Short mmCIF file of C-alpha atoms and ligand atoms in Angstrom, two decimals:
data_model
loop_
_atom_site.label_atom_id
_atom_site.label_comp_id
_atom_site.label_asym_id
_atom_site.label_seq_id
_atom_site.Cartn_x
_atom_site.Cartn_y
_atom_site.Cartn_z
CA MET A 1 0.07 0.31 0.03
CA THR A 2 1.45 2.89 -0.94
CA SER A 3 1.61 5.45 1.91
CA ARG A 4 -0.67 7.87 -0.57
CA VAL A 5 -3.02 5.68 0.33
CA LYS A 6 -2.59 4.66 3.27
CA ARG A 7 -3.71 7.88 4.17
CA GLN A 8 -6.31 8.04 2.79
CA ALA A 9 -7.91 4.41 4.32
CA CYS A 10 -6.42 6.10 7.60
CA ALA A 11 -8.33 9.35 7.03
CA ALA A 12 -11.53 7.29 5.59
CA ALA A 13 -10.92 4.47 9.10
CA PHE A 14 -10.83 7.76 11.34
CA ALA A 15 -14.25 9.54 9.58
CA GLY A 16 -15.46 5.51 9.93
CA LEU A 17 -14.54 6.26 14.06
CA LEU A 18 -16.81 9.68 14.17
CA VAL A 19 -19.60 7.33 13.82
CA LEU A 20 -19.45 4.41 14.85
CA VAL A 21 -18.25 4.31 17.94
CA LEU A 22 -20.84 3.02 19.49
CA ALA A 23 -21.94 -0.08 22.22
CA GLY A 24 -20.21 -3.78 21.00
CA CYS A 25 -19.69 -1.65 17.69
CA ALA A 26 -16.50 0.19 17.75
CA PRO A 27 -14.83 -0.12 14.16
CA HIS A 28 -12.88 -2.26 13.16
CA PRO A 29 -9.25 0.11 12.44
CA ALA A 30 -9.16 -0.75 8.62
CA ALA A 31 -6.20 -0.38 7.46
CA THR A 32 -4.32 1.49 9.76
CA SER A 33 -1.09 0.61 11.95
CA SER A 34 -3.49 -2.47 13.13
CA PRO A 35 -0.64 -5.49 13.73
CA ASP A 36 -4.18 -7.75 13.38
CA SER A 37 -3.91 -9.39 10.05
CA VAL A 38 -7.10 -9.62 9.38
CA ALA A 39 -6.50 -6.04 7.89
CA SER A 40 -4.17 -7.18 5.21
CA VAL A 41 -6.40 -9.30 3.42
CA PRO A 42 -7.99 -8.40 0.14
CA PRO A 43 -11.62 -8.02 0.55
CA THR A 44 -11.54 -9.81 -2.47
CA PRO A 45 -14.99 -10.33 -4.21
CA SER A 46 -15.20 -13.93 -5.12
CA SER A 47 -15.55 -16.69 -2.61
CA SER A 48 -15.64 -20.16 -2.66
CA ALA A 49 -18.70 -18.97 0.41
CA THR A 50 -20.64 -17.78 -2.34
CA SER A 51 -20.76 -19.54 -5.16
CA SER A 52 -22.68 -22.32 -3.01
CA ALA A 53 -24.93 -19.48 -0.95
CA SER A 54 -27.28 -20.96 0.63
CA ALA A 55 -30.23 -19.23 2.90
CA SER A 56 -29.76 -22.41 5.01
CA PRO A 57 -27.62 -24.11 7.30
CA SER A 58 -26.27 -27.29 5.93
CA ALA A 59 -27.63 -30.61 6.69
CA SER A 60 -26.10 -31.81 9.35
CA ALA A 61 -26.75 -28.87 10.76
CA SER A 62 -30.64 -28.37 11.09
CA PRO A 63 -32.48 -30.14 13.62
CA PRO A 64 -34.92 -33.17 13.07
CA ALA A 65 -38.16 -31.28 11.71
CA GLN A 66 -40.69 -33.95 11.69
CA ALA A 67 -44.26 -32.94 12.41
CA ASP A 68 -44.30 -34.87 15.36
CA ALA A 69 -41.28 -33.53 16.86
CA PRO A 70 -42.08 -33.10 20.82
CA SER A 71 -40.56 -29.83 21.20
CA PHE A 72 -37.20 -27.70 19.60
CA ASN A 73 -33.97 -29.07 21.25
CA LYS A 74 -32.93 -26.57 22.76
CA LYS A 75 -29.62 -28.10 24.08
CA LEU A 76 -28.91 -29.49 19.85
CA TYR A 77 -25.72 -27.21 20.09
CA SER A 78 -23.33 -25.78 22.71
CA ILE A 79 -23.81 -22.52 23.43
CA ASP A 80 -20.78 -22.25 25.10
CA ASP A 81 -18.59 -23.27 21.69
CA PRO A 82 -17.19 -20.45 19.87
CA THR A 83 -17.51 -22.50 17.04
CA SER A 84 -21.26 -23.62 17.61
CA ILE A 85 -23.56 -21.65 16.16
CA TRP A 86 -25.94 -21.16 19.08
CA VAL A 87 -22.82 -19.39 21.00
CA VAL A 88 -24.07 -17.30 23.57
CA VAL A 89 -21.82 -14.30 23.99
CA ASP A 90 -22.54 -11.09 26.63
CA LYS A 91 -21.18 -9.08 29.27
CA LEU A 92 -20.92 -12.16 31.46
CA ARG A 93 -19.85 -14.75 28.57
CA PRO A 94 -16.57 -13.77 27.54
CA LEU A 95 -15.77 -16.11 24.20
CA ARG A 96 -13.45 -19.33 25.72
CA PRO A 97 -10.97 -18.85 24.92
CA THR A 98 -11.32 -15.50 25.15
CA ASN A 99 -8.64 -14.77 22.00
CA TYR A 100 -10.49 -17.58 19.70
CA ILE A 101 -10.34 -16.78 15.92
CA PRO A 102 -12.86 -19.05 13.48
CA LYS A 103 -12.46 -20.32 10.15
CA LEU A 104 -13.62 -17.24 7.96
CA ALA A 105 -14.83 -17.05 4.44
CA THR A 106 -14.52 -13.85 2.66
CA LEU A 107 -17.75 -12.59 1.17
CA ALA A 108 -18.71 -11.15 -2.03
CA VAL A 109 -20.75 -9.02 -1.13
CA ALA A 110 -20.47 -4.72 -0.82
CA HIS A 111 -18.80 -3.73 2.13
CA THR A 112 -17.04 -1.14 4.28
CA SER A 113 -14.23 -3.45 5.77
CA PRO A 114 -12.84 -6.62 5.03
CA PRO A 115 -16.55 -8.50 4.53
CA GLN A 116 -15.31 -12.11 6.40
CA MET A 117 -17.48 -14.46 8.33
CA THR A 118 -17.54 -17.93 9.19
CA ALA A 119 -19.04 -19.82 5.41
CA GLU A 120 -22.20 -20.51 6.79
CA SER A 121 -23.09 -17.28 8.55
CA GLY A 122 -21.73 -15.81 5.39
CA ALA A 123 -23.65 -17.70 2.78
CA ALA A 124 -26.83 -16.39 4.43
CA LEU A 125 -26.29 -13.04 4.53
CA VAL A 126 -25.95 -13.29 0.76
CA ALA A 127 -28.31 -14.93 0.61
CA MET A 128 -30.26 -11.91 2.55
CA PHE A 129 -29.20 -8.98 0.60
CA ALA A 130 -29.99 -11.17 -2.96
CA ALA A 131 -33.71 -11.11 -1.21
CA GLY A 132 -33.71 -8.14 0.16
CA ALA A 133 -33.06 -6.45 -2.78
CA ALA A 134 -35.24 -8.47 -4.68
CA GLU A 135 -37.85 -7.73 -2.19
CA GLY A 136 -37.92 -4.11 -2.55
CA ALA A 137 -35.75 -3.63 0.45
CA GLY A 138 -32.95 -2.05 -1.58
CA GLY A 139 -28.64 -2.79 -1.08
CA MET A 140 -27.51 -3.31 1.71
CA GLN A 141 -23.56 -4.24 2.66
CA ASP A 142 -21.08 -5.88 5.35
CA GLN A 143 -20.11 -2.27 7.72
CA ASN A 144 -18.05 -4.25 9.94
CA SER A 145 -18.19 -8.01 10.87
CA TYR A 146 -15.25 -10.24 11.45
CA ARG A 147 -13.07 -8.29 14.54
CA SER A 148 -10.24 -10.37 16.09
CA PHE A 149 -9.47 -10.44 19.32
CA VAL A 150 -6.54 -8.72 18.12
CA THR A 151 -7.93 -5.32 16.43
CA GLN A 152 -10.86 -5.30 19.71
CA THR A 153 -8.12 -4.91 22.13
CA ASN A 154 -6.22 -2.31 20.42
CA THR A 155 -9.46 -0.45 20.02
CA HIS A 156 -10.71 -0.91 23.15
CA ASN A 157 -7.44 0.14 24.99
CA ARG A 158 -6.13 3.23 22.91
CA LEU A 159 -10.71 3.36 24.01
CA VAL A 160 -9.58 3.22 27.94
CA ALA A 161 -6.53 5.17 27.51
CA SER A 162 -8.44 8.37 26.88
CA LEU A 163 -12.01 8.44 28.17
CA GLY A 164 -11.12 5.56 31.10
CA GLU A 165 -12.77 2.40 31.33
CA LYS A 166 -16.02 3.29 32.43
CA ALA A 167 -16.61 5.31 29.40
CA ALA A 168 -14.64 2.95 27.44
CA ASP A 169 -17.10 -0.27 28.11
CA ALA A 170 -20.41 2.13 26.92
CA GLN A 171 -19.08 2.42 23.44
CA SER A 172 -16.89 -0.37 22.61
CA ALA A 173 -16.42 -4.49 24.02
CA ARG A 174 -14.30 -5.66 26.26
CA PRO A 175 -11.85 -7.80 24.20
CA GLY A 176 -13.27 -11.46 24.05
CA TYR A 177 -16.90 -9.90 25.16
CA SER A 178 -17.66 -8.90 21.34
CA GLU A 179 -19.96 -11.44 18.87
CA HIS A 180 -17.94 -9.89 16.37
CA GLN A 181 -15.18 -12.15 16.91
CA THR A 182 -17.41 -15.41 16.61
CA GLY A 183 -17.52 -14.88 13.31
CA LEU A 184 -21.27 -15.03 13.11
CA ALA A 185 -21.99 -10.72 13.67
CA VAL A 186 -22.79 -8.29 11.19
CA ASP A 187 -23.15 -4.32 11.23
CA ILE A 188 -25.49 -3.87 8.11
CA GLY A 189 -25.77 -1.08 6.16
CA THR A 190 -27.22 0.25 3.21
CA VAL A 191 -25.81 1.32 -0.44
CA PRO A 192 -25.86 3.66 -1.01
CA ASN A 193 -24.32 4.11 2.76
CA ARG A 194 -27.06 6.11 4.80
CA CYS A 195 -27.60 5.97 9.00
CA ALA A 196 -24.42 3.65 9.38
CA ILE A 197 -24.40 2.51 12.62
CA ALA A 198 -27.10 4.79 13.77
CA GLU A 199 -30.11 4.16 14.97
CA CYS A 200 -31.89 6.13 11.83
CA PHE A 201 -31.19 2.35 9.97
CA GLY A 202 -33.92 0.81 11.53
CA ARG A 203 -36.22 3.22 9.81
CA LEU A 204 -35.08 2.79 6.14
CA PRO A 205 -36.36 0.27 3.49
CA GLN A 206 -33.14 -2.33 4.66
CA GLY A 207 -33.51 -1.95 8.21
CA VAL A 208 -37.26 -2.34 8.02
CA TRP A 209 -36.80 -5.11 5.88
CA LEU A 210 -34.40 -6.86 7.84
CA ALA A 211 -36.14 -6.29 10.93
CA LYS A 212 -38.50 -8.28 10.10
CA ASN A 213 -37.12 -10.76 7.53
CA SER A 214 -33.58 -12.28 8.48
CA TRP A 215 -35.27 -14.73 10.74
CA ARG A 216 -35.76 -16.50 7.30
CA PHE A 217 -31.91 -16.65 6.77
CA GLY A 218 -31.15 -16.99 10.20
CA TYR A 219 -29.91 -14.31 11.43
CA ILE A 220 -31.81 -11.96 14.36
CA LEU A 221 -31.42 -8.86 15.07
CA ARG A 222 -29.25 -9.03 18.50
CA TYR A 223 -29.86 -5.98 20.52
CA PRO A 224 -33.55 -4.75 20.43
CA ALA A 225 -35.19 -1.52 21.88
CA ASP A 226 -36.55 -3.52 24.84
CA LYS A 227 -34.60 -5.61 25.93
CA THR A 228 -30.97 -3.26 26.59
CA ALA A 229 -31.19 -4.52 30.68
CA ILE A 230 -31.13 -8.48 29.34
CA THR A 231 -28.14 -7.79 26.28
CA GLY A 232 -26.41 -5.27 27.98
CA TYR A 233 -25.94 -3.18 24.43
CA VAL A 234 -28.46 -0.10 23.65
CA TYR A 235 -30.52 -0.54 20.65
CA GLU A 236 -28.43 -1.35 17.26
CA PRO A 237 -31.02 -1.89 14.29
CA TRP A 238 -27.67 -2.54 12.27
CA HIS A 239 -26.25 -5.42 14.46
CA PHE A 240 -27.43 -8.63 13.76
CA ARG A 241 -26.53 -12.53 14.34
CA TYR A 242 -26.57 -15.82 12.89
CA VAL A 243 -28.16 -18.62 15.13
CA GLY A 244 -29.15 -20.65 11.60
CA VAL A 245 -32.38 -21.12 9.78
CA ALA A 246 -34.27 -23.50 13.03
CA LEU A 247 -33.08 -21.33 16.08
CA SER A 248 -33.63 -18.04 14.32
CA THR A 249 -37.68 -19.79 13.44
CA GLU A 250 -38.03 -20.94 16.29
CA MET A 251 -37.94 -17.63 17.81
CA HIS A 252 -39.54 -15.96 15.36
CA THR A 253 -42.55 -18.52 16.33
CA THR A 254 -42.60 -17.89 20.18
CA GLY A 255 -41.33 -14.06 20.26
CA VAL A 256 -38.91 -14.44 22.56
CA THR A 257 -36.49 -12.15 21.37
CA THR A 258 -33.35 -12.35 22.76
CA LEU A 259 -30.45 -15.51 23.42
CA GLU A 260 -30.25 -15.13 26.71
CA GLU A 261 -33.99 -15.23 27.18
CA PHE A 262 -34.38 -18.07 24.65
CA PHE A 263 -31.26 -20.42 26.68
CA GLY A 264 -32.74 -18.86 30.48
CA LEU A 265 -29.35 -17.27 30.99
CA PRO A 266 -28.95 -14.85 33.26
CA ALA A 267 -29.18 -10.83 32.13
CA ALA A 268 -26.24 -9.42 31.72
CA PRO A 269 -26.02 -5.64 32.09
CA ALA A 270 -22.77 -5.26 33.09
CA TYR A 271 -19.53 -7.01 33.26
CA ALA A 272 -19.02 -8.85 36.74
CA GLY A 273 -16.00 -6.40 37.39
ZN1 ZN B 1 -22.47 -5.14 15.59
#
């Protein structure tokens, strides 16, 4: 990268920082001096993750769906294993290990930072964006998806140094506590970019469509407006979490909107210490 291009990238990253520093969604510092290897991965728009794009999890990931199935099996997948599509990460449930790195695929979607997620969640995102466009919601892009432990550490430390820990915690998840580190979460933006990482995203056609339809693709709106006391995060109409179609459908059907409530976990309004 030439120094001129790098300066432009830094300027863009800084401009993004002004609007992106919100709870749980502090931005990837893009192509700055981060030692994070993710920043150096070129966001190529071709990927095996999309060649077989599908909104459904693999057959082996789907629970039995017989008509006489007595009830949804809440123990089908682990909520502790970071490789599980049901892993629950919140302020009381850090990833184990905290420096976990998922297996990532680069997605063929519009993006503002390296569009990386797990292959399964990424394929579902591609399908969701295509369906949204086809159904009149408009264009969408990956505003920010995977963030590494190293990136999160750098971002958080920088905020702690300038603002103190309390203010830093309010703006950025502690390293090891961000859902973005799982490779299963994505902040979605519009094309062209409007209301990026802002509450008004929820009122745009894309935000309205996603809130209504993301479950069809295995995604849930992870931080609903009325569940801050449970999730520990303010309303984030742009932040979606992949859990697979079986679970998202069950949550949609039963009207339970948070993973904490669905799995009977304690509310996680704040860190333990
Ligand atoms: Zn987010």
